Structure formats: structure tokens, C-alpha cells
mmCIF file of C-alpha atoms in Angstrom:
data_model
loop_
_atom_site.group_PDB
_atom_site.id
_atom_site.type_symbol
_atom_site.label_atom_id
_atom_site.label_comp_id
_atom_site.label_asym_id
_atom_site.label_seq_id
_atom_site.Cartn_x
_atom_site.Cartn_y
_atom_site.Cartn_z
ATOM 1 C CA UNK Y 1 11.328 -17.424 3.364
ATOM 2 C CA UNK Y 2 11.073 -14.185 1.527
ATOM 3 C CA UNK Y 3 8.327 -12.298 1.626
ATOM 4 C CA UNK Y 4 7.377 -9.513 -1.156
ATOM 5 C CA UNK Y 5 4.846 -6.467 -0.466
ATOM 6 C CA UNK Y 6 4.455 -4.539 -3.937
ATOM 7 C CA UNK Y 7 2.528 -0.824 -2.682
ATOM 8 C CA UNK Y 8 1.366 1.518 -6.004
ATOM 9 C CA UNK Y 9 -0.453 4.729 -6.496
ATOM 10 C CA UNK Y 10 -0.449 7.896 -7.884
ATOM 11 C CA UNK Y 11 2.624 10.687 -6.772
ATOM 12 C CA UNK Y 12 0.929 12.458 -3.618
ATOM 13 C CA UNK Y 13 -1.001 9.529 -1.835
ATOM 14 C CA UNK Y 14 1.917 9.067 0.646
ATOM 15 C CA UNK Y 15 3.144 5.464 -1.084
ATOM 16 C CA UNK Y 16 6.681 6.050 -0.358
ATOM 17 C CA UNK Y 17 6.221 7.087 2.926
ATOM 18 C CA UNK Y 18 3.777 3.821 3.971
ATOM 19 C CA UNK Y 19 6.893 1.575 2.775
ATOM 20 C CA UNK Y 20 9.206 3.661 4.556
ATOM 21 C CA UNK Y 21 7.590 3.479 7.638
ATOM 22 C CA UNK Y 22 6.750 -0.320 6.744
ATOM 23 C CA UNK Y 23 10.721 -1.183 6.187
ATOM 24 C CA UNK Y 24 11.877 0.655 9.409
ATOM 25 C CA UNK Y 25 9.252 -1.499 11.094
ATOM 26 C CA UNK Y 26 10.320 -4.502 9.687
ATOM 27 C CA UNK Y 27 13.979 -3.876 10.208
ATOM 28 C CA UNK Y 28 13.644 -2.849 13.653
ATOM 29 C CA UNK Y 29 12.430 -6.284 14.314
ATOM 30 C CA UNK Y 30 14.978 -8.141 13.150
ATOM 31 C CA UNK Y 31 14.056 -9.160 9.243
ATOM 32 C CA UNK Y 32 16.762 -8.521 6.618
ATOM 33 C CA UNK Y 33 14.615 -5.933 4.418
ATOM 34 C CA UNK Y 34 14.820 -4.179 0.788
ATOM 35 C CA UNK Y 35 12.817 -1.680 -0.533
ATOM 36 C CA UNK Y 36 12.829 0.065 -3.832
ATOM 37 C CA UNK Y 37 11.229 2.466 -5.758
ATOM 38 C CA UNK Y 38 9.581 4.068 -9.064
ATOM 39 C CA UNK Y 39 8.840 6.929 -9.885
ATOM 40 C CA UNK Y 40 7.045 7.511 -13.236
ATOM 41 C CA UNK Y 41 6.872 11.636 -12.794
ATOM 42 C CA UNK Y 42 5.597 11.100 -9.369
ATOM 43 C CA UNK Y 43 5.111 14.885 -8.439
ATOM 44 C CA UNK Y 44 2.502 15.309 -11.375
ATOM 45 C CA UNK Y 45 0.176 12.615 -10.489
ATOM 46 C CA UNK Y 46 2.414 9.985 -12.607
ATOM 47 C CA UNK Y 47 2.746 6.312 -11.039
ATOM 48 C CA UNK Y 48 4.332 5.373 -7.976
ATOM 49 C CA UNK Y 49 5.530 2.028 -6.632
ATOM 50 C CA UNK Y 50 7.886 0.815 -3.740
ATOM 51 C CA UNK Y 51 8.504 -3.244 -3.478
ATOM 52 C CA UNK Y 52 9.219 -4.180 0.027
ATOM 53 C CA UNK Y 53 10.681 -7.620 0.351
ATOM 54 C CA UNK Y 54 11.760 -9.043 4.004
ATOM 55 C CA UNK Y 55 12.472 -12.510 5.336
ATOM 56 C CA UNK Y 56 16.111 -13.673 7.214
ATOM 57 C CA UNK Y 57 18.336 -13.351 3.926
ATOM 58 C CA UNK Y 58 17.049 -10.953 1.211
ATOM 59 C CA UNK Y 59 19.395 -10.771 -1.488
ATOM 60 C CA UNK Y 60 17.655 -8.102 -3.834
ATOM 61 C CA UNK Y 61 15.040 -5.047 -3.781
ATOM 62 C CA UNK Y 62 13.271 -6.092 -6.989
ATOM 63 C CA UNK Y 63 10.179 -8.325 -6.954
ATOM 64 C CA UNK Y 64 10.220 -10.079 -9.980
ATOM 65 C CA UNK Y 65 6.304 -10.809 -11.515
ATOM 66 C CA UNK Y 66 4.637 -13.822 -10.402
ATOM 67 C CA UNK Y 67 5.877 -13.130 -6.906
ATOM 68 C CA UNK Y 68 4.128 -10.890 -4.860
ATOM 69 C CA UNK Y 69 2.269 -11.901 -1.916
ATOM 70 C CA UNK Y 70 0.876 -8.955 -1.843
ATOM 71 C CA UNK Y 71 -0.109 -5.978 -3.520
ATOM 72 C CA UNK Y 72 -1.649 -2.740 -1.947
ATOM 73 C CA UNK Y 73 -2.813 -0.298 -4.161
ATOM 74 C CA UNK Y 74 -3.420 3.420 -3.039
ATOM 75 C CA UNK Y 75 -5.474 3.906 -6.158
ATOM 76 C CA UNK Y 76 -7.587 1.006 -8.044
ATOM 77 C CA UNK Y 77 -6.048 1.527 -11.723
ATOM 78 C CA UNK Y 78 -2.818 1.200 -10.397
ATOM 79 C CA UNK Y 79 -3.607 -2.599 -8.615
ATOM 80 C CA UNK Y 80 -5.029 -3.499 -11.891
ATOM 81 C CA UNK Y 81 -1.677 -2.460 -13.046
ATOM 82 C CA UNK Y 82 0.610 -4.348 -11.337
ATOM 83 C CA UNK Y 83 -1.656 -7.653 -11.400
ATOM 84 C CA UNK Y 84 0.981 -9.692 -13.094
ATOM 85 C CA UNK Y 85 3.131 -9.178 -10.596
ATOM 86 C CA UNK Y 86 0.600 -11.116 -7.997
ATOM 87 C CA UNK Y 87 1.653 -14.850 -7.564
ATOM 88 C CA UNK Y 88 -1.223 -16.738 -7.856
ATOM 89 C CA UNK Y 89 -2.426 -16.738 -4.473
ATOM 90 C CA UNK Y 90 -1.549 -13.737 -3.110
ATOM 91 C CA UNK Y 91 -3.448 -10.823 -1.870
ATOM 92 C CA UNK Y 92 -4.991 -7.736 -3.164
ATOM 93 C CA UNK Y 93 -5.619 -4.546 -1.325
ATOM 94 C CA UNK Y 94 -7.143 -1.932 -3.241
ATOM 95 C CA UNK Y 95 -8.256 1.259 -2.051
ATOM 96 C CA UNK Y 96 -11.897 1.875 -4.230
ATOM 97 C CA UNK Y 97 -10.555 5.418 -5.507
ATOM 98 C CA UNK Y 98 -10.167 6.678 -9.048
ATOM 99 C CA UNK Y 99 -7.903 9.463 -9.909
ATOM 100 C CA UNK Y 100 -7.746 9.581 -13.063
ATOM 101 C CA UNK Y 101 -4.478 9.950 -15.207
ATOM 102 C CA UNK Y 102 -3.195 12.221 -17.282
ATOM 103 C CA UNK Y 103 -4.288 10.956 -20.710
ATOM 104 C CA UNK Y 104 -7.813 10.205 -19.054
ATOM 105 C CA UNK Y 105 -7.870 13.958 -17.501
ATOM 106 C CA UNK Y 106 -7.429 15.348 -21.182
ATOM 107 C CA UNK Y 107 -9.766 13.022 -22.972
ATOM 108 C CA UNK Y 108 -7.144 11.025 -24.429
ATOM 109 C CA UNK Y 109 -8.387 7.716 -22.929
ATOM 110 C CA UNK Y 110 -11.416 6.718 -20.936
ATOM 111 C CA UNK Y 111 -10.786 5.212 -17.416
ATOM 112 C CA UNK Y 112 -11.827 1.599 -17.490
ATOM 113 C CA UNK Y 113 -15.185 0.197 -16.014
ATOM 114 C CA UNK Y 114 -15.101 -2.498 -13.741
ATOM 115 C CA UNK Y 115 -11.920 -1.924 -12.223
ATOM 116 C CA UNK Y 116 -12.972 -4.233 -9.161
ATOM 117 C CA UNK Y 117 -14.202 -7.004 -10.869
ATOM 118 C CA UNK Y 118 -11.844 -6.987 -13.064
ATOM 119 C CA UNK Y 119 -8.783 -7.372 -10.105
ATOM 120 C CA UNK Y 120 -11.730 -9.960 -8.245
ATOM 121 C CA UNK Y 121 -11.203 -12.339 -11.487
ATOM 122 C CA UNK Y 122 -7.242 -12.333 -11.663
ATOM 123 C CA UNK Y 123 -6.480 -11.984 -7.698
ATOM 124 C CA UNK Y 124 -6.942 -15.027 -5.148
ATOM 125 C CA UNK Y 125 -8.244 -12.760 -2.507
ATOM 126 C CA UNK Y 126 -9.032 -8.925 -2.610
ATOM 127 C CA UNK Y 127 -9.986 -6.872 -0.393
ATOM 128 C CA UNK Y 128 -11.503 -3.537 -1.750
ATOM 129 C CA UNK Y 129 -12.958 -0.548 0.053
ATOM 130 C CA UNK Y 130 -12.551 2.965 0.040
ATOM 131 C CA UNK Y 131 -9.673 4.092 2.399
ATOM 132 C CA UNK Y 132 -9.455 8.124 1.059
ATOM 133 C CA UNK Y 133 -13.065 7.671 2.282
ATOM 134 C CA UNK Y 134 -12.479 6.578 5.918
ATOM 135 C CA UNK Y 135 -9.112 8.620 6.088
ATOM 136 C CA UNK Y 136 -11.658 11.389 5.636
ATOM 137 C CA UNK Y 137 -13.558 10.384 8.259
ATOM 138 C CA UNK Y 138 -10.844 10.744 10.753
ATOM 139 C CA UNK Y 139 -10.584 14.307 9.679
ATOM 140 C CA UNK Y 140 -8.058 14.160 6.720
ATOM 141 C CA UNK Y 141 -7.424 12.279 3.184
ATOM 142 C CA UNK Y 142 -3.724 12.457 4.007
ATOM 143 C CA UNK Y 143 -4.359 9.571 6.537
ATOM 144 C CA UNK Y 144 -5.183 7.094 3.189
ATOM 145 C CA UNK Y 145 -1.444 5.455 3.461
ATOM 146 C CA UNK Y 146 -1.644 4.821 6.776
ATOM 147 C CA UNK Y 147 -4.586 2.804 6.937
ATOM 148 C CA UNK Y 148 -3.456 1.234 4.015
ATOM 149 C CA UNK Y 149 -0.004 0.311 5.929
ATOM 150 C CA UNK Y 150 -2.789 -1.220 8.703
ATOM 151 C CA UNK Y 151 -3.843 -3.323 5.720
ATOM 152 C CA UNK Y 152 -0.145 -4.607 5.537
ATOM 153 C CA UNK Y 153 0.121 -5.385 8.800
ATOM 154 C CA UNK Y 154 -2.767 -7.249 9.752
ATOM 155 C CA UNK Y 155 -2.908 -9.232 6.673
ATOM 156 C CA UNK Y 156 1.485 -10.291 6.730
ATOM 157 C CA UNK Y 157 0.886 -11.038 10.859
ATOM 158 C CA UNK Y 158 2.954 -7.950 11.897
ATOM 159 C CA UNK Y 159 0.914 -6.646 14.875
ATOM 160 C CA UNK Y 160 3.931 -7.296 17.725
ATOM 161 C CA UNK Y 161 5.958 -4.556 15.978
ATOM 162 C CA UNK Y 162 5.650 -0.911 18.002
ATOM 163 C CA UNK Y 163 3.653 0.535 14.774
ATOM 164 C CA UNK Y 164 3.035 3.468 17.433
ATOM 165 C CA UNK Y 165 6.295 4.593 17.849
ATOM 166 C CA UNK Y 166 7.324 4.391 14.375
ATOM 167 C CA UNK Y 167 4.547 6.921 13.284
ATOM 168 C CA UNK Y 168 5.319 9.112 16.138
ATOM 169 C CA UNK Y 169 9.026 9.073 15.028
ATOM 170 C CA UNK Y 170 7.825 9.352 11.056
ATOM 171 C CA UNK Y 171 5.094 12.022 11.049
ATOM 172 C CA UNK Y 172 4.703 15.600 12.111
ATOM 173 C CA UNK Y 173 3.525 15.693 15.589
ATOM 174 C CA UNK Y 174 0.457 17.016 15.559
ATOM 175 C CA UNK Y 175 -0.557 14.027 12.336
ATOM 176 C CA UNK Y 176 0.416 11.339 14.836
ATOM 177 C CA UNK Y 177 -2.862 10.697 16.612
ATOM 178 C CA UNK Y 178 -4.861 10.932 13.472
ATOM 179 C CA UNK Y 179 -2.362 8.588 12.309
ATOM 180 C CA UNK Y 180 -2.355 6.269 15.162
ATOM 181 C CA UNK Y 181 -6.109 5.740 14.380
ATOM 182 C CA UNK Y 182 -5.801 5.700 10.813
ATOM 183 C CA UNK Y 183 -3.343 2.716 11.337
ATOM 184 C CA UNK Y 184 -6.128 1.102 13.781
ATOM 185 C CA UNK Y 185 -8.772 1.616 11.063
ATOM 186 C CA UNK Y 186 -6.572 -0.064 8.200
ATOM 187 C CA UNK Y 187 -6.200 -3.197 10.623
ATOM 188 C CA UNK Y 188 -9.690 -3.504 11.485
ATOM 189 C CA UNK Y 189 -10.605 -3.175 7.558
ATOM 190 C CA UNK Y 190 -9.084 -6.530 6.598
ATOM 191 C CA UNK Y 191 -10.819 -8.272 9.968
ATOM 192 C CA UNK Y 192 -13.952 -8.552 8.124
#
């Protein structure tokens, strides 16, 4: 059986590089994997998303709407976003951060209120908390994706992969402990 991880945010929040690090994980253990992604002008805070779908067969990249199991979202706009492409009871991880976009940053548009509640209503289970937050905590923002790839992991059953040594092969060396805890913290968010 195919499963489908959808992860969006804004250019800069390290999306790509959680679902790269996610797909080499996932390959490395023996699932056929796809991953795609979108770029809507990435570099300038514009949308990101990569679809990561894995299983034993996996004939396409795309994740169709409807048929997520999961979506992680680096910013909350952005799950509220992608919502419709949830199947009904899938998951929702949604990191409690606001950056607002370019037509709310010049006035154009107002960035919505109740951005929580709102994904609480549509999703089947959501799991919301501020990951830039604890990523601080460690001692940098940067660290946001990878507790958000912790998320991923705990919540799909994923622990027996060597998470470790794919950051230590994926980051610069002297990120990798920050991100070895980072990836720690993610996992022990979704415990709860």
C-alpha cells in the first residue's frame, strides 16, 4: 500500500531538504519512493511543497487530493492550504508559525484568524505546536525542518531507519548534533 506525505511552507524553511532527507531514508530501507516538488517563487518567500509517496510499487510522484495521509506544514497558512489534499482521516502537522505572504506583507490582504481551528474542523487529527519555537531552543530556527521530519517519522512508524546517519551525511558538520536533537524533539512532539 502506498503511502503519501504532502510537506509545505514558505521558500527558506528547509521543506525540500526535510523530504530529501525523508526519501533517502525511505529508499535506503527498501520502499520504492517518489518525491516531487513546487516551487511557487520559492527564494522570495513564495510557496513550497514536496509530495513524498512510498510503499513496494509507486508508480507516480503526484499525490492526487483526497489522498494524503499526511500533511506537514512548515508554516500554518500553508496546511490550511493544502487541506483538500488530506483524505479524510489523515493527519495534520502544523508548525503554529505565521509568516506572512507577500500580498499580506504589503497590505493587500489580511492573514486569516483562526488558522488552527480552522485546520482542527477539516483534519481528522492535528497536531499543532510551534516548532521555529523549539528549533530555537536548541540554539537555531534553521533546526524547524528537522523536527518537523521527527514529526514524519514517529507518526508513519519509521523509527528503525538510521535517521542519524542520514543527517550526518545531509547537513554541514558542525549542524549535525543540533540536528540530531532537533530530530529527537520532533519525535517526542507527536508522543503526547
Amino acid at each position: 500500500m502506498t503511502k503519501n506525505v504532502l510537506l509545505t511552507g514558505v521558500g527558506g524553511q528547509g521543506t525540500i531538504l526535510a523530504a530529501k532527507m525523508l526519501t533517502i531514508g525511505l529508499m535506503e530501507h527498501g520502499y520504492d519512493v517518489k518525491m516531487s516538488e513546487i516551487h511557487g517563487m520559492s527564494q522570495r518567500g513564495g510557496d513550497v511543497i514536496s509530495q513524498v509517496r512510498y510503499g513496494e510499487r509507486v508508480l507516480s510522484p503526484i499525490i492526487e487530493k483526497g489522498s494524503a495521509d499526511m500533511i506537514v506544514a512548515f508554516e500554518k497558512m500553508e496546511a490550511l492550504r493544502t487541506l483538500p489534499y488530506l483524505r479524510p482521516e489523515g493527519t495534520v502537522v502544523v508548525n503554529d508559525y505565521e509568516i506572512p505572504s507577500m500580498t499580506v506583507s504589503t497590505g493587500l490582504e489580511k492573514y486569516a484568524k483562526d488558522v488552527i481551528e480552522e485546520i482542527q474542523k477539516a483534519a481528522n487529527k492535528v497536531f499543532a505546536f510551534d516548532a521555529t519555537k523549539m528549533a530555537r531552543e536548541l540554539g537555531n530556527s534553521k533546526a524547524t525542518n528537522v523536527i518537523l521530519l521527527g514529526t514524519i517519522i514517529k507518526i508513519m512508524g519509521l523509527e528503525d531507519i538510521d535517521w542519524e546517519l542520514i543527517i550526518r551525511n545531509n547537513v554541514k558538520e558542525k549542524f549535525i548534533d543540533l540536528n540530531i536533537e532537533a530530530l529527537k524533539v520532533g519525535m517526542d512532539a507527536v508522543n503526547k
